[in-house]
């Protein structure tokens, strides 16, 4: 079972069975034909629709479709997501980045960011020398640098906070 929710909080329960699709417990009858990559022609209740998958974020489980020229974004939850919600653990997978800690003891060779600077996930933020090797520390997520807690040529310990976002 899937739960599909639109941007305006309209929600549907979709159950896929061997020979049918149930939408909120009722049979959903349609005719769908592929037109190309991520493009489909759909006939439902004697009406014709052209649908295109414009954007898919599989991690966040959100999808944007263009249906007859109008964009619609939906979020999808499977039975496991619904169970986590029921148990009060819906944010168990969410990773909020507040800081970057030293992965090992070492010496700060270079700081590549400044307070107030916006960084994207994977951007190099600092170079840490450990065991005579240079390690490029990268941003674990998107954010804005709030504070730098270390200086160049400073020795740091494992798990010491280096940067706050």
PDB file of C-alpha atoms in Angstrom:
ATOM      1  CA  UNK A   1       0.000   0.000   0.000  1.00  0.00           C
ATOM      2  CA  UNK A   2       1.101   3.551  -0.738  1.00  0.00           C
ATOM      3  CA  UNK A   3      -0.116   6.856   0.614  1.00  0.00           C
ATOM      4  CA  UNK A   4       0.112   9.698  -1.892  1.00  0.00           C
ATOM      5  CA  UNK A   5      -0.192  13.308  -0.737  1.00  0.00           C
ATOM      6  CA  UNK A   6      -0.357  16.443  -2.899  1.00  0.00           C
ATOM      7  CA  UNK A   7       0.967  19.906  -2.072  1.00  0.00           C
ATOM      8  CA  UNK A   8      -2.548  21.000  -1.059  1.00  0.00           C
ATOM      9  CA  UNK A   9      -2.813  18.087   1.450  1.00  0.00           C
ATOM     10  CA  UNK A  10      -5.133  15.890  -0.592  1.00  0.00           C
ATOM     11  CA  UNK A  11      -4.355  12.259   0.308  1.00  0.00           C
ATOM     12  CA  UNK A  12      -5.003   8.956  -1.458  1.00  0.00           C
ATOM     13  CA  UNK A  13      -4.450   5.350  -0.430  1.00  0.00           C
ATOM     14  CA  UNK A  14      -3.221   3.257  -3.368  1.00  0.00           C
ATOM     15  CA  UNK A  15      -3.310  -0.520  -3.151  1.00  0.00           C
ATOM     16  CA  UNK A  16      -1.746  -2.492  -5.986  1.00  0.00           C
ATOM     17  CA  UNK A  17      -3.092  -5.995  -6.366  1.00  0.00           C
ATOM     18  CA  UNK A  18      -2.289  -8.718  -8.859  1.00  0.00           C
ATOM     19  CA  UNK A  19      -4.960  -7.687 -11.357  1.00  0.00           C
ATOM     20  CA  UNK A  20      -6.183  -4.284 -10.154  1.00  0.00           C
ATOM     21  CA  UNK A  21      -5.306  -0.953  -8.613  1.00  0.00           C
ATOM     22  CA  UNK A  22      -7.483   0.275  -5.753  1.00  0.00           C
ATOM     23  CA  UNK A  23      -7.683   4.005  -5.039  1.00  0.00           C
ATOM     24  CA  UNK A  24      -9.156   4.649  -1.572  1.00  0.00           C
ATOM     25  CA  UNK A  25     -10.621   1.130  -1.716  1.00  0.00           C
ATOM     26  CA  UNK A  26     -12.343   1.564  -5.101  1.00  0.00           C
ATOM     27  CA  UNK A  27     -11.119   0.102  -8.416  1.00  0.00           C
ATOM     28  CA  UNK A  28      -9.087   2.568 -10.474  1.00  0.00           C
ATOM     29  CA  UNK A  29      -9.598   1.893 -14.170  1.00  0.00           C
ATOM     30  CA  UNK A  30      -7.381   3.637 -16.664  1.00  0.00           C
ATOM     31  CA  UNK A  31      -5.484   3.086 -19.875  1.00  0.00           C
ATOM     32  CA  UNK A  32      -1.841   4.142 -19.912  1.00  0.00           C
ATOM     33  CA  UNK A  33       0.641   4.042 -22.804  1.00  0.00           C
ATOM     34  CA  UNK A  34       4.286   5.141 -22.777  1.00  0.00           C
ATOM     35  CA  UNK A  35       5.182   7.948 -25.195  1.00  0.00           C
ATOM     36  CA  UNK A  36       8.906   8.058 -24.430  1.00  0.00           C
ATOM     37  CA  UNK A  37      11.229   8.289 -21.458  1.00  0.00           C
ATOM     38  CA  UNK A  38       9.145   9.477 -18.473  1.00  0.00           C
ATOM     39  CA  UNK A  39       6.224  10.466 -20.755  1.00  0.00           C
ATOM     40  CA  UNK A  40       2.824   8.793 -20.870  1.00  0.00           C
ATOM     41  CA  UNK A  41      -0.597   9.072 -22.467  1.00  0.00           C
ATOM     42  CA  UNK A  42      -3.422   8.300 -20.037  1.00  0.00           C
ATOM     43  CA  UNK A  43      -7.139   7.836 -20.645  1.00  0.00           C
ATOM     44  CA  UNK A  44      -9.337   7.962 -17.544  1.00  0.00           C
ATOM     45  CA  UNK A  45     -13.147   8.378 -17.576  1.00  0.00           C
ATOM     46  CA  UNK A  46     -13.130   9.183 -21.326  1.00  0.00           C
ATOM     47  CA  UNK A  47     -10.636  12.036 -20.801  1.00  0.00           C
ATOM     48  CA  UNK A  48      -7.168  12.155 -22.303  1.00  0.00           C
ATOM     49  CA  UNK A  49      -4.092  13.241 -20.349  1.00  0.00           C
ATOM     50  CA  UNK A  50      -0.438  13.669 -21.207  1.00  0.00           C
ATOM     51  CA  UNK A  51       1.775  13.047 -18.194  1.00  0.00           C
ATOM     52  CA  UNK A  52       5.507  13.552 -17.781  1.00  0.00           C
ATOM     53  CA  UNK A  53       7.709  12.816 -14.787  1.00  0.00           C
ATOM     54  CA  UNK A  54       9.667  16.064 -14.458  1.00  0.00           C
ATOM     55  CA  UNK A  55      11.596  15.509 -11.228  1.00  0.00           C
ATOM     56  CA  UNK A  56      12.071  12.573  -8.863  1.00  0.00           C
ATOM     57  CA  UNK A  57      13.724  12.739  -5.455  1.00  0.00           C
ATOM     58  CA  UNK A  58      13.830   9.107  -4.377  1.00  0.00           C
ATOM     59  CA  UNK A  59      15.403   9.865  -1.009  1.00  0.00           C
ATOM     60  CA  UNK A  60      12.712  12.361   0.005  1.00  0.00           C
ATOM     61  CA  UNK A  61      10.110  10.328  -1.943  1.00  0.00           C
ATOM     62  CA  UNK A  62       8.738  13.370  -3.766  1.00  0.00           C
ATOM     63  CA  UNK A  63       7.832  13.433  -7.439  1.00  0.00           C
ATOM     64  CA  UNK A  64       6.856  16.272  -9.763  1.00  0.00           C
ATOM     65  CA  UNK A  65       4.643  15.518 -12.744  1.00  0.00           C
ATOM     66  CA  UNK A  66       3.497  17.726 -15.576  1.00  0.00           C
ATOM     67  CA  UNK A  67      -0.056  16.721 -16.476  1.00  0.00           C
ATOM     68  CA  UNK A  68      -1.519  18.483 -19.502  1.00  0.00           C
ATOM     69  CA  UNK A  69       0.998  21.286 -18.926  1.00  0.00           C
ATOM     70  CA  UNK A  70       0.290  21.829 -15.194  1.00  0.00           C
ATOM     71  CA  UNK A  71       2.915  20.791 -12.619  1.00  0.00           C
ATOM     72  CA  UNK A  72       1.868  18.684  -9.645  1.00  0.00           C
ATOM     73  CA  UNK A  73       4.173  17.565  -6.824  1.00  0.00           C
ATOM     74  CA  UNK A  74       3.307  14.557  -4.699  1.00  0.00           C
ATOM     75  CA  UNK A  75       4.957  12.838  -1.774  1.00  0.00           C
ATOM     76  CA  UNK A  76       4.738   9.085  -1.428  1.00  0.00           C
ATOM     77  CA  UNK A  77       4.880   6.948   1.702  1.00  0.00           C
ATOM     78  CA  UNK A  78       5.073   3.181   1.603  1.00  0.00           C
ATOM     79  CA  UNK A  79       3.930   0.832   4.369  1.00  0.00           C
ATOM     80  CA  UNK A  80       7.260   1.184   6.189  1.00  0.00           C
ATOM     81  CA  UNK A  81       7.063   5.003   6.217  1.00  0.00           C
ATOM     82  CA  UNK A  82       3.489   4.779   7.518  1.00  0.00           C
ATOM     83  CA  UNK A  83       4.587   2.361  10.259  1.00  0.00           C
ATOM     84  CA  UNK A  84       7.402   4.728  11.302  1.00  0.00           C
ATOM     85  CA  UNK A  85       4.858   7.579  11.446  1.00  0.00           C
ATOM     86  CA  UNK A  86       2.560   5.452  13.585  1.00  0.00           C
ATOM     87  CA  UNK A  87       5.436   4.667  15.972  1.00  0.00           C
ATOM     88  CA  UNK A  88       6.412   8.342  16.172  1.00  0.00           C
ATOM     89  CA  UNK A  89       9.693   7.757  14.355  1.00  0.00           C
ATOM     90  CA  UNK A  90       8.920   9.576  11.106  1.00  0.00           C
ATOM     91  CA  UNK A  91      12.080  11.700  11.310  1.00  0.00           C
ATOM     92  CA  UNK A  92      14.384   8.771  12.055  1.00  0.00           C
ATOM     93  CA  UNK A  93      16.029   9.039   8.627  1.00  0.00           C
ATOM     94  CA  UNK A  94      16.274  12.833   8.606  1.00  0.00           C
ATOM     95  CA  UNK A  95      19.803  14.069   8.931  1.00  0.00           C
ATOM     96  CA  UNK A  96      20.095  17.658   9.992  1.00  0.00           C
ATOM     97  CA  UNK A  97      23.616  18.981   9.736  1.00  0.00           C
ATOM     98  CA  UNK A  98      24.509  21.349  12.554  1.00  0.00           C
ATOM     99  CA  UNK A  99      28.266  20.872  12.722  1.00  0.00           C
ATOM    100  CA  UNK A 100      31.328  19.162  11.272  1.00  0.00           C
ATOM    101  CA  UNK A 101      33.573  17.248  13.637  1.00  0.00           C
ATOM    102  CA  UNK A 102      37.141  16.080  13.134  1.00  0.00           C
ATOM    103  CA  UNK A 103      37.083  12.464  11.908  1.00  0.00           C
ATOM    104  CA  UNK A 104      40.550  11.874  13.435  1.00  0.00           C
ATOM    105  CA  UNK A 105      43.253  13.770  15.310  1.00  0.00           C
ATOM    106  CA  UNK A 106      45.355  16.024  13.103  1.00  0.00           C
ATOM    107  CA  UNK A 107      46.519  19.475  12.053  1.00  0.00           C
ATOM    108  CA  UNK A 108      44.346  22.010  10.215  1.00  0.00           C
ATOM    109  CA  UNK A 109      46.237  22.962   7.038  1.00  0.00           C
ATOM    110  CA  UNK A 110      43.626  25.078   5.259  1.00  0.00           C
ATOM    111  CA  UNK A 111      40.112  26.395   5.827  1.00  0.00           C
ATOM    112  CA  UNK A 112      38.227  26.820   2.556  1.00  0.00           C
ATOM    113  CA  UNK A 113      35.066  28.522   3.878  1.00  0.00           C
ATOM    114  CA  UNK A 114      34.141  31.655   5.830  1.00  0.00           C
ATOM    115  CA  UNK A 115      31.280  32.460   8.216  1.00  0.00           C
ATOM    116  CA  UNK A 116      28.161  33.379   6.265  1.00  0.00           C
ATOM    117  CA  UNK A 117      29.242  31.382   3.219  1.00  0.00           C
ATOM    118  CA  UNK A 118      26.676  29.053   1.685  1.00  0.00           C
ATOM    119  CA  UNK A 119      27.913  25.536   0.954  1.00  0.00           C
ATOM    120  CA  UNK A 120      26.416  22.585  -0.889  1.00  0.00           C
ATOM    121  CA  UNK A 121      26.726  18.943   0.039  1.00  0.00           C
ATOM    122  CA  UNK A 122      30.158  17.676  -1.007  1.00  0.00           C
ATOM    123  CA  UNK A 123      31.852  21.099  -1.203  1.00  0.00           C
ATOM    124  CA  UNK A 124      35.398  21.034   0.247  1.00  0.00           C
ATOM    125  CA  UNK A 125      35.416  22.977   3.513  1.00  0.00           C
ATOM    126  CA  UNK A 126      38.752  22.175   5.172  1.00  0.00           C
ATOM    127  CA  UNK A 127      42.025  20.264   4.780  1.00  0.00           C
ATOM    128  CA  UNK A 128      43.143  18.188   7.763  1.00  0.00           C
ATOM    129  CA  UNK A 129      46.585  16.587   7.900  1.00  0.00           C
ATOM    130  CA  UNK A 130      46.646  13.281   9.767  1.00  0.00           C
ATOM    131  CA  UNK A 131      49.444  10.690   9.708  1.00  0.00           C
ATOM    132  CA  UNK A 132      51.270  12.783   7.066  1.00  0.00           C
ATOM    133  CA  UNK A 133      48.291  12.582   4.701  1.00  0.00           C
ATOM    134  CA  UNK A 134      46.095  15.488   3.604  1.00  0.00           C
ATOM    135  CA  UNK A 135      42.388  14.781   4.060  1.00  0.00           C
ATOM    136  CA  UNK A 136      39.846  17.018   2.377  1.00  0.00           C
ATOM    137  CA  UNK A 137      36.818  17.394   4.624  1.00  0.00           C
ATOM    138  CA  UNK A 138      33.617  17.976   2.665  1.00  0.00           C
ATOM    139  CA  UNK A 139      30.293  19.457   3.652  1.00  0.00           C
ATOM    140  CA  UNK A 140      27.898  16.679   4.724  1.00  0.00           C
ATOM    141  CA  UNK A 141      24.900  18.726   3.549  1.00  0.00           C
ATOM    142  CA  UNK A 142      23.660  22.061   2.236  1.00  0.00           C
ATOM    143  CA  UNK A 143      23.858  24.964   4.651  1.00  0.00           C
ATOM    144  CA  UNK A 144      25.368  28.275   5.667  1.00  0.00           C
ATOM    145  CA  UNK A 145      28.568  28.403   7.734  1.00  0.00           C
ATOM    146  CA  UNK A 146      27.692  29.978  11.072  1.00  0.00           C
ATOM    147  CA  UNK A 147      31.017  29.742  12.895  1.00  0.00           C
ATOM    148  CA  UNK A 148      34.495  28.291  12.420  1.00  0.00           C
ATOM    149  CA  UNK A 149      35.765  26.878  15.733  1.00  0.00           C
ATOM    150  CA  UNK A 150      39.407  26.228  14.688  1.00  0.00           C
ATOM    151  CA  UNK A 151      42.290  28.059  13.017  1.00  0.00           C
ATOM    152  CA  UNK A 152      44.953  27.136  10.469  1.00  0.00           C
ATOM    153  CA  UNK A 153      47.930  25.289  12.038  1.00  0.00           C
ATOM    154  CA  UNK A 154      45.804  24.247  15.030  1.00  0.00           C
ATOM    155  CA  UNK A 155      45.977  20.660  16.305  1.00  0.00           C
ATOM    156  CA  UNK A 156      42.570  19.019  16.755  1.00  0.00           C
ATOM    157  CA  UNK A 157      41.338  15.879  18.473  1.00  0.00           C
ATOM    158  CA  UNK A 158      38.940  13.279  17.113  1.00  0.00           C
ATOM    159  CA  UNK A 159      35.292  14.468  17.297  1.00  0.00           C
ATOM    160  CA  UNK A 160      36.313  18.070  18.045  1.00  0.00           C
ATOM    161  CA  UNK A 161      33.811  20.486  16.511  1.00  0.00           C
ATOM    162  CA  UNK A 162      35.399  22.289  13.561  1.00  0.00           C
ATOM    163  CA  UNK A 163      32.528  24.187  11.905  1.00  0.00           C
ATOM    164  CA  UNK A 164      28.980  25.090  12.968  1.00  0.00           C
ATOM    165  CA  UNK A 165      26.199  25.499  10.391  1.00  0.00           C
TER     166      UNK A 165
END
